[in-house]
Amino acid sequence: MSLSTDLEKFTSPDNILEGAPLSEYTTFRAGGPCAALVSPENTEELRAVTAFLEERGVPYFVIGRGSDLLVSDSGFSGVVISLRKHFSGVSVSGTNLTAGAGALLSKAADEAASASLSGLEFASGIPGTVGGAVRMNAGAYGREIRDCIESADVLLPGGEIRTFSKDDLDLSYRHSVIEEVHGIVLQASFRLTPGDPALIRALMDDLNGRRREKQPLELASAGSTFKRPEGYFAGKLIEDAGLKGYRFGQAGISEKHAGFVVNYGGATASEIMKVIKYVQQEVFRKFNVVLTPEVRFLGEFPEGGDPENTDPEGPEISGDPGED
Ligand SMILES: Cc1cc2nc3c(=O)[nH]c(=O)nc-3n(C[C@H](O)[C@H](O)[C@H](O)COP(=O)(O)OP(=O)(O)OC[C@H]3O[C@@H](n4cnc5c(N)ncnc54)[C@H](O)[C@@H]3O)c2cc1C
């Protein structure tokens, strides 16, 4: 029996896509297929699916908008779980906003503004989901998820659903406890403050205008590829290393914002990875600073293993972009 047939015991066939091309589910627009992409309809289905996969020893990965994710060209041999279709509701009660993990941050911010609630303006231009944002403690313009989240309901391996308070989530720069506990965020609650809707919308417009001005939004990317190293800005280091505009095949460093690795159209994940590794190597060689990717990785990357454990003095990556 195929894996998809097995999964049909837990959710409708309409919610299962065998061999889904993950390039279509990530903003980098690169990467191969997964065994199956499943979109459970509710918590019970999700729980049954994960219990089955755990019992069978089939690896699974939860994807949000795929806006901080690079999937390898060979794809992922396990099951990708998406909550975008059925866990995307947003509701407001008083000054509290609750959003399903699959809701886009832009939708949550918009609903907050419509309810005259301030606190999520910073998130309106971050192209991820609520689940991905909690996992990453996403932030922008001086604010982050940690500043407004109250709690998150999380499905843990083994089937327990636990409400994590803000403190339990252990949020810090692009980090939460979700990765350590291998949890799946189901929904999150945010404590907001009453505000003037016109001012809330004006702030959102201003921040989104600044994004359009500074970021290469016309190209496929995963936003800032690297975390901010303490005491530095990744983009400035990359620019100072002379890498702005550097290209390898169809991937490269944005001319507009050196912190963004971009896909100029049709780049492979391998090309994107080569750019990431080359930038790490060059920035370390020139400034002795280790750049750690903010982007998460899924699948096997033969061209350099795990870039998060890069030994910057390790094997050389050729800077020759060759013919493309
Ligand atoms: C143009 C652009 C601009 C960006 N600007 C910003 C910015 O200003 N600030 C910022 O912080 N980020 C930014 N990002 C990166 C990205 O949008 C955020 O990190 C976002 O929070 C990722 O959410 P996602 O749903 O896309 O997660 P994905 O990329 O799908 O996944 C990221 C990680 O979260 C995990 N995850 C996703 N959903 C869940 C869930 N329900 N439960 C548990 N784990 C989950 C995944 O397994 C993975 O490990 C930008 C990206 C782009 C393309």
CSV table of C-alpha atoms and ligand atoms in Angstrom, one decimal:
chain,number,residue,atom,x,y,z
A,1,MET,CA,0.0,0.0,0.0
A,2,SER,CA,1.3,3.4,-0.8
A,3,LEU,CA,1.9,6.1,1.8
A,4,SER,CA,-0.9,8.2,0.3
A,5,THR,CA,-3.3,5.3,0.6
A,6,ASP,CA,-2.4,4.9,4.2
A,7,LEU,CA,-2.8,8.6,4.9
A,8,GLU,CA,-6.3,8.5,3.4
A,9,LYS,CA,-7.3,6.6,6.5
A,10,PHE,CA,-6.9,9.8,8.4
A,11,THR,CA,-8.0,12.6,6.1
A,12,SER,CA,-9.8,13.1,2.8
A,13,PRO,CA,-7.8,12.3,-0.4
A,14,ASP,CA,-8.4,16.0,-1.3
A,15,ASN,CA,-6.0,16.9,1.5
A,16,ILE,CA,-3.1,14.7,0.3
A,17,LEU,CA,-0.8,15.5,-2.6
A,18,GLU,CA,1.6,12.8,-3.5
A,19,GLY,CA,5.0,13.9,-4.7
A,20,ALA,CA,4.2,17.6,-4.2
A,21,PRO,CA,6.8,19.9,-5.8
A,22,LEU,CA,8.1,21.9,-2.8
A,23,SER,CA,9.5,24.6,-5.1
A,24,GLU,CA,5.8,25.7,-5.4
A,25,TYR,CA,5.5,25.8,-1.6
A,26,THR,CA,8.6,28.0,-0.8
A,27,THR,CA,9.3,31.6,-1.6
A,28,PHE,CA,12.8,30.6,-2.9
A,29,ARG,CA,10.9,28.7,-5.7
A,30,ALA,CA,13.5,25.9,-5.6
A,31,GLY,CA,13.8,22.3,-4.4
A,32,GLY,CA,12.4,18.9,-5.2
A,33,PRO,CA,9.3,17.0,-4.2
A,34,CYS,CA,8.3,15.4,-0.9
A,35,ALA,CA,6.7,11.9,-0.6
A,36,ALA,CA,3.4,13.5,0.2
A,37,LEU,CA,2.0,16.9,1.4
A,38,VAL,CA,-0.8,16.6,3.8
A,39,SER,CA,-3.2,19.3,4.9
A,40,PRO,CA,-5.2,17.9,7.9
A,41,GLU,CA,-8.6,19.4,8.4
A,42,ASN,CA,-8.5,19.6,12.2
A,43,THR,CA,-6.5,18.7,15.3
A,44,GLU,CA,-7.8,15.2,15.5
A,45,GLU,CA,-6.8,14.4,11.9
A,46,LEU,CA,-3.4,16.1,12.5
A,47,ARG,CA,-2.8,14.0,15.6
A,48,ALA,CA,-3.8,10.8,13.8
A,49,VAL,CA,-1.5,11.6,10.9
A,50,THR,CA,1.5,12.3,13.1
A,51,ALA,CA,0.9,9.3,15.3
A,52,PHE,CA,0.8,7.1,12.2
A,53,LEU,CA,4.0,8.6,10.8
A,54,GLU,CA,5.8,8.3,14.2
A,55,GLU,CA,4.7,4.7,14.6
A,56,ARG,CA,5.9,3.9,11.0
A,57,GLY,CA,9.2,5.9,11.5
A,58,VAL,CA,8.4,8.1,8.5
A,59,PRO,CA,10.0,11.5,9.0
A,60,TYR,CA,7.7,14.5,8.8
A,61,PHE,CA,8.2,18.3,8.6
A,62,VAL,CA,5.7,21.1,9.1
A,63,ILE,CA,5.8,23.9,6.5
A,64,GLY,CA,4.2,27.3,6.8
A,65,ARG,CA,4.5,29.7,3.9
A,66,GLY,CA,7.9,28.3,3.1
A,67,SER,CA,9.3,31.8,3.4
A,68,ASP,CA,12.3,30.9,5.5
A,69,LEU,CA,13.1,27.6,3.9
A,70,LEU,CA,15.5,26.0,1.4
A,71,VAL,CA,14.5,22.6,0.2
A,72,SER,CA,17.2,20.5,-1.5
A,73,ASP,CA,16.9,19.6,-5.2
A,74,SER,CA,16.4,15.9,-4.3
A,75,GLY,CA,13.5,17.0,-2.1
A,76,PHE,CA,12.4,15.3,1.2
A,77,SER,CA,11.7,11.6,1.5
A,78,GLY,CA,9.2,12.2,4.3
A,79,VAL,CA,5.8,13.8,4.6
A,80,VAL,CA,5.3,17.5,4.7
A,81,ILE,CA,2.4,18.8,6.8
A,82,SER,CA,0.7,22.0,5.9
A,83,LEU,CA,-1.7,23.9,8.1
A,84,ARG,CA,-2.4,26.6,5.7
A,85,LYS,CA,-5.7,25.2,4.3
A,86,HIS,CA,-7.5,24.3,7.5
A,87,PHE,CA,-5.8,26.1,10.4
A,88,SER,CA,-6.1,29.7,9.1
A,89,GLY,CA,-8.9,31.3,11.1
A,90,VAL,CA,-8.3,34.6,13.0
A,91,SER,CA,-10.6,35.8,15.8
A,92,VAL,CA,-10.7,38.7,18.1
A,93,SER,CA,-12.1,38.9,21.6
A,94,GLY,CA,-11.5,42.2,23.5
A,95,THR,CA,-7.8,43.0,23.1
A,96,ASN,CA,-6.9,39.3,22.4
A,97,LEU,CA,-6.3,38.0,18.9
A,98,THR,CA,-6.2,34.3,18.3
A,99,ALA,CA,-4.9,33.0,15.0
A,100,GLY,CA,-4.5,29.5,13.5
A,101,ALA,CA,-0.9,28.5,12.8
A,102,GLY,CA,-1.6,28.4,9.1
A,103,ALA,CA,-3.0,32.0,9.0
A,104,LEU,CA,-0.7,34.5,7.2
A,105,LEU,CA,0.8,37.2,9.4
A,106,SER,CA,-0.5,39.8,7.0
A,107,LYS,CA,-4.1,38.5,7.6
A,108,ALA,CA,-3.6,38.5,11.4
A,109,ALA,CA,-2.2,42.1,11.3
A,110,ASP,CA,-5.1,43.2,9.0
A,111,GLU,CA,-7.7,41.7,11.4
A,112,ALA,CA,-6.0,43.4,14.3
A,113,ALA,CA,-6.1,46.8,12.5
A,114,SER,CA,-9.8,46.2,11.6
A,115,ALA,CA,-10.5,45.6,15.3
A,116,SER,CA,-8.6,48.8,16.2
A,117,LEU,CA,-5.9,46.8,17.9
A,118,SER,CA,-2.2,47.8,17.8
A,119,GLY,CA,0.8,45.5,18.2
A,120,LEU,CA,1.0,43.5,15.1
A,121,GLU,CA,1.8,46.3,12.6
A,122,PHE,CA,5.4,45.1,12.4
A,123,ALA,CA,4.3,41.7,11.2
A,124,SER,CA,2.1,42.8,8.3
A,125,GLY,CA,4.9,42.7,5.7
A,126,ILE,CA,6.5,39.5,6.9
A,127,PRO,CA,5.4,36.9,4.3
A,128,GLY,CA,5.1,33.9,6.7
A,129,THR,CA,2.4,32.2,8.7
A,130,VAL,CA,1.6,32.5,12.4
A,131,GLY,CA,3.1,29.1,13.1
A,132,GLY,CA,6.3,29.8,11.3
A,133,ALA,CA,6.5,33.2,12.9
A,134,VAL,CA,6.2,31.7,16.4
A,135,ARG,CA,8.8,29.1,15.6
A,136,MET,CA,11.2,31.7,14.3
A,137,ASN,CA,10.2,34.5,16.7
A,138,ALA,CA,9.9,36.6,13.6
A,139,GLY,CA,10.5,40.3,13.9
A,140,ALA,CA,11.0,43.5,12.1
A,141,TYR,CA,11.5,47.2,12.7
A,142,GLY,CA,12.4,46.8,16.4
A,143,ARG,CA,9.5,44.5,17.3
A,144,GLU,CA,9.1,40.7,17.3
A,145,ILE,CA,6.6,38.0,18.1
A,146,ARG,CA,7.9,37.9,21.7
A,147,ASP,CA,6.6,41.5,22.3
A,148,CYS,CA,2.9,40.6,21.7
A,149,ILE,CA,2.4,36.8,22.0
A,150,GLU,CA,0.5,35.5,25.1
A,151,SER,CA,0.6,31.7,24.4
A,152,ALA,CA,0.6,29.0,21.8
A,153,ASP,CA,-1.1,25.7,21.6
A,154,VAL,CA,1.4,23.1,20.5
A,155,LEU,CA,1.1,19.4,19.4
A,156,LEU,CA,4.0,17.4,20.8
A,157,PRO,CA,5.4,14.1,19.5
A,158,GLY,CA,3.4,11.4,21.2
A,159,GLY,CA,0.1,13.3,20.8
A,160,GLU,CA,0.0,15.6,23.8
A,161,ILE,CA,-1.4,19.1,23.2
A,162,ARG,CA,0.1,21.7,25.5
A,163,THR,CA,-0.4,25.4,25.9
A,164,PHE,CA,3.0,27.1,26.0
A,165,SER,CA,3.0,30.5,27.8
A,166,LYS,CA,5.1,33.2,26.4
A,167,ASP,CA,7.8,32.3,29.0
A,168,ASP,CA,7.6,28.6,28.1
A,169,LEU,CA,8.2,29.4,24.4
A,170,ASP,CA,11.7,30.8,25.4
A,171,LEU,CA,11.7,33.3,22.5
A,172,SER,CA,14.9,35.0,21.6
A,173,TYR,CA,16.4,36.2,18.3
A,174,ARG,CA,14.9,33.9,15.6
A,175,HIS,CA,14.6,31.2,18.2
A,176,SER,CA,11.9,29.5,20.2
A,177,VAL,CA,11.6,26.2,22.1
A,178,ILE,CA,9.4,24.8,19.3
A,179,GLU,CA,12.4,23.4,17.5
A,180,GLU,CA,13.8,21.7,20.6
A,181,VAL,CA,10.5,20.0,21.5
A,182,HIS,CA,9.7,19.1,17.9
A,183,GLY,CA,6.3,20.7,18.3
A,184,ILE,CA,3.7,21.7,15.8
A,185,VAL,CA,2.2,25.1,16.6
A,186,LEU,CA,-1.6,24.8,16.2
A,187,GLN,CA,-2.6,28.4,17.1
A,188,ALA,CA,-1.3,31.4,19.0
A,189,SER,CA,-2.9,34.1,21.1
A,190,PHE,CA,-1.7,37.7,21.0
A,191,ARG,CA,-2.3,40.4,23.6
A,192,LEU,CA,-2.7,43.7,21.8
A,193,THR,CA,-3.6,47.2,22.8
A,194,PRO,CA,-6.5,49.4,21.7
A,195,GLY,CA,-5.4,52.0,19.1
A,196,ASP,CA,-6.5,54.4,16.4
A,197,PRO,CA,-7.2,52.3,13.3
A,198,ALA,CA,-6.0,55.1,11.0
A,199,LEU,CA,-2.7,55.3,12.8
A,200,ILE,CA,-2.4,51.5,12.8
A,201,ARG,CA,-2.9,51.4,9.0
A,202,ALA,CA,-0.6,54.3,8.5
A,203,LEU,CA,2.2,52.5,10.4
A,204,MET,CA,1.6,49.3,8.4
A,205,ASP,CA,1.8,51.3,5.1
A,206,ASP,CA,4.9,53.1,6.2
A,207,LEU,CA,6.7,49.8,7.2
A,208,ASN,CA,5.6,48.1,4.0
A,209,GLY,CA,6.8,51.1,1.9
A,210,ARG,CA,10.2,50.8,3.6
A,211,ARG,CA,10.3,47.2,2.7
A,212,ARG,CA,9.5,47.8,-1.0
A,213,GLU,CA,12.2,50.5,-1.1
A,214,LYS,CA,15.0,48.4,0.6
A,215,GLN,CA,14.2,44.8,-0.3
A,216,PRO,CA,14.3,42.9,-3.6
A,217,LEU,CA,10.6,41.9,-3.3
A,218,GLU,CA,10.4,41.4,-7.1
A,219,LEU,CA,12.7,38.4,-6.8
A,220,ALA,CA,12.3,35.0,-5.2
A,221,SER,CA,14.1,34.8,-1.8
A,222,ALA,CA,13.7,33.8,1.8
A,223,GLY,CA,14.3,37.3,3.1
A,224,SER,CA,17.4,37.9,5.1
A,225,THR,CA,19.4,34.7,4.6
A,226,PHE,CA,21.7,35.1,7.6
A,227,LYS,CA,21.1,36.0,11.2
A,228,ARG,CA,22.6,39.2,12.4
A,229,PRO,CA,26.0,38.4,13.9
A,230,GLU,CA,26.5,40.1,17.3
A,231,GLY,CA,27.8,43.6,16.7
A,232,TYR,CA,27.4,43.5,12.9
A,233,PHE,CA,24.8,43.6,10.1
A,234,ALA,CA,25.0,40.6,7.8
A,235,GLY,CA,24.1,42.7,4.7
A,236,LYS,CA,26.9,45.3,5.4
A,237,LEU,CA,29.5,42.5,6.0
A,238,ILE,CA,28.5,40.9,2.7
A,239,GLU,CA,28.6,44.2,0.9
A,240,ASP,CA,32.0,45.1,2.4
A,241,ALA,CA,33.3,41.7,1.3
A,242,GLY,CA,32.6,42.8,-2.3
A,243,LEU,CA,29.9,40.3,-2.8
A,244,LYS,CA,26.9,42.5,-3.6
A,245,GLY,CA,25.7,41.3,-7.0
A,246,TYR,CA,27.8,38.1,-6.8
A,247,ARG,CA,26.1,35.3,-8.9
A,248,PHE,CA,26.4,31.6,-9.1
A,249,GLY,CA,24.2,30.2,-11.9
A,250,GLN,CA,20.7,31.7,-11.4
A,251,ALA,CA,21.3,32.4,-7.7
A,252,GLY,CA,23.1,35.4,-6.2
A,253,ILE,CA,23.4,38.2,-3.8
A,254,SER,CA,20.8,40.9,-4.4
A,255,GLU,CA,22.1,44.2,-5.8
A,256,LYS,CA,19.4,46.0,-3.7
A,257,HIS,CA,20.0,44.4,-0.3
A,258,ALA,CA,23.2,42.3,0.2
A,259,GLY,CA,21.6,40.4,3.1
A,260,PHE,CA,19.2,38.7,0.6
A,261,VAL,CA,20.3,35.6,-1.4
A,262,VAL,CA,18.0,35.7,-4.4
A,263,ASN,CA,16.8,33.4,-7.2
A,264,TYR,CA,16.9,35.2,-10.5
A,265,GLY,CA,14.6,32.6,-12.0
A,266,GLY,CA,15.1,28.9,-12.2
A,267,ALA,CA,17.9,28.6,-9.7
A,268,THR,CA,18.5,25.2,-8.2
A,269,ALA,CA,18.7,24.7,-4.5
A,270,SER,CA,22.3,23.6,-5.1
A,271,GLU,CA,23.1,27.0,-6.7
A,272,ILE,CA,21.4,28.8,-3.8
A,273,MET,CA,23.4,26.7,-1.3
A,274,LYS,CA,26.7,27.4,-3.1
A,275,VAL,CA,26.0,31.1,-2.8
A,276,ILE,CA,25.2,30.7,0.9
A,277,LYS,CA,28.4,28.7,1.6
A,278,TYR,CA,30.6,31.0,-0.5
A,279,VAL,CA,29.3,34.1,1.3
A,280,GLN,CA,30.0,32.4,4.7
A,281,GLN,CA,33.5,31.5,3.6
A,282,GLU,CA,34.4,34.9,2.2
A,283,VAL,CA,33.0,36.9,5.1
A,284,PHE,CA,34.9,34.7,7.5
A,285,ARG,CA,38.1,35.0,5.5
A,286,LYS,CA,37.9,38.8,5.3
A,287,PHE,CA,36.4,39.7,8.7
A,288,ASN,CA,36.7,36.6,10.9
A,289,VAL,CA,32.9,36.7,11.5
A,290,VAL,CA,30.8,33.5,11.2
A,291,LEU,CA,27.5,34.1,9.4
A,292,THR,CA,24.8,31.6,10.5
A,293,PRO,CA,21.8,31.1,8.2
A,294,GLU,CA,18.5,32.2,9.5
A,295,VAL,CA,16.9,30.1,6.7
A,296,ARG,CA,16.0,26.6,7.6
A,297,PHE,CA,17.0,23.6,5.4
A,298,LEU,CA,15.1,20.6,4.4
A,299,GLY,CA,16.6,17.5,2.7
A,300,GLU,CA,20.2,16.5,1.7
A,301,PHE,CA,22.7,19.1,0.4
A,302,PRO,CA,25.6,17.2,-1.1
A,303,GLU,CA,27.5,20.4,-1.9
A,304,GLY,CA,28.4,21.3,1.6
A,305,GLY,CA,26.5,19.4,4.3
A,306,ASP,CA,24.9,21.4,7.0
A,307,PRO,CA,25.7,25.1,6.6
A,308,GLU,CA,24.7,25.7,10.2
A,309,ASN,CA,27.7,23.7,11.3
A,310,THR,CA,30.0,25.2,8.8
A,311,ASP,CA,33.6,25.2,9.7
A,312,PRO,CA,34.5,28.4,8.0
A,313,GLU,CA,38.0,27.2,7.5
A,314,GLY,CA,36.8,24.0,6.0
A,315,PRO,CA,36.9,22.9,2.4
A,316,GLU,CA,37.0,25.7,-0.2
A,317,ILE,CA,34.0,26.4,-2.2
A,318,SER,CA,34.8,27.7,-5.7
A,319,GLY,CA,33.9,31.3,-6.3
A,320,ASP,CA,33.9,30.8,-10.0
A,321,PRO,CA,30.3,31.1,-11.1
A,322,GLY,CA,31.2,29.3,-14.4
A,323,GLU,CA,28.9,29.4,-17.3
A,324,ASP,CA,25.2,29.7,-16.7
B,1,LIG,C1,10.7,38.9,1.3
B,1,LIG,C2,10.8,38.3,2.7
B,1,LIG,C3,10.9,39.2,3.8
B,1,LIG,C4,11.0,38.6,5.0
B,1,LIG,N1,11.1,39.5,6.1
B,1,LIG,C5,11.2,39.0,7.3
B,1,LIG,C6,11.3,39.9,8.5
B,1,LIG,O1,11.2,41.1,8.3
B,1,LIG,N2,11.4,39.4,9.7
B,1,LIG,C7,11.5,38.0,9.9
B,1,LIG,O2,11.6,37.6,11.0
B,1,LIG,N3,11.4,37.2,8.8
B,1,LIG,C8,11.3,37.6,7.6
B,1,LIG,N4,11.2,36.8,6.5
B,1,LIG,C9,11.4,35.3,6.8
B,1,LIG,C10,10.1,34.6,7.0
B,1,LIG,O3,9.0,35.2,6.4
B,1,LIG,C11,9.8,34.4,8.5
B,1,LIG,O4,10.8,33.7,9.2
B,1,LIG,C12,8.5,33.7,8.8
B,1,LIG,O5,8.2,33.8,10.1
B,1,LIG,C13,8.5,32.2,8.4
B,1,LIG,O6,7.2,31.7,8.4
B,1,LIG,P1,6.7,30.6,7.4
B,1,LIG,O7,5.3,30.3,7.7
B,1,LIG,O8,7.0,30.9,6.0
B,1,LIG,O9,7.7,29.4,7.9
B,1,LIG,P2,8.4,28.3,7.0
B,1,LIG,O10,9.5,29.0,6.1
B,1,LIG,O11,7.4,27.5,6.3
B,1,LIG,O12,9.1,27.5,8.1
B,1,LIG,C14,10.2,28.0,8.9
B,1,LIG,C15,10.4,27.1,10.1
B,1,LIG,O13,9.2,27.2,10.9
B,1,LIG,C16,8.7,25.9,11.1
B,1,LIG,N5,7.2,25.9,11.1
B,1,LIG,C17,6.4,26.5,10.2
B,1,LIG,N6,5.1,26.3,10.7
B,1,LIG,C18,5.2,25.7,11.9
B,1,LIG,C19,4.2,25.3,12.8
B,1,LIG,N7,2.9,25.4,12.6
B,1,LIG,N8,4.6,24.6,13.9
B,1,LIG,C20,6.0,24.4,14.1
B,1,LIG,N9,6.9,24.8,13.3
B,1,LIG,C21,6.5,25.5,12.2
B,1,LIG,C22,9.2,25.1,9.9
B,1,LIG,O14,9.2,23.7,10.2
B,1,LIG,C23,10.6,25.7,9.7
B,1,LIG,O15,11.5,25.1,10.6
B,1,LIG,C24,11.1,37.3,5.2
B,1,LIG,C25,11.0,36.4,4.1
B,1,LIG,C26,10.8,36.9,2.9
B,1,LIG,C27,10.7,36.0,1.7
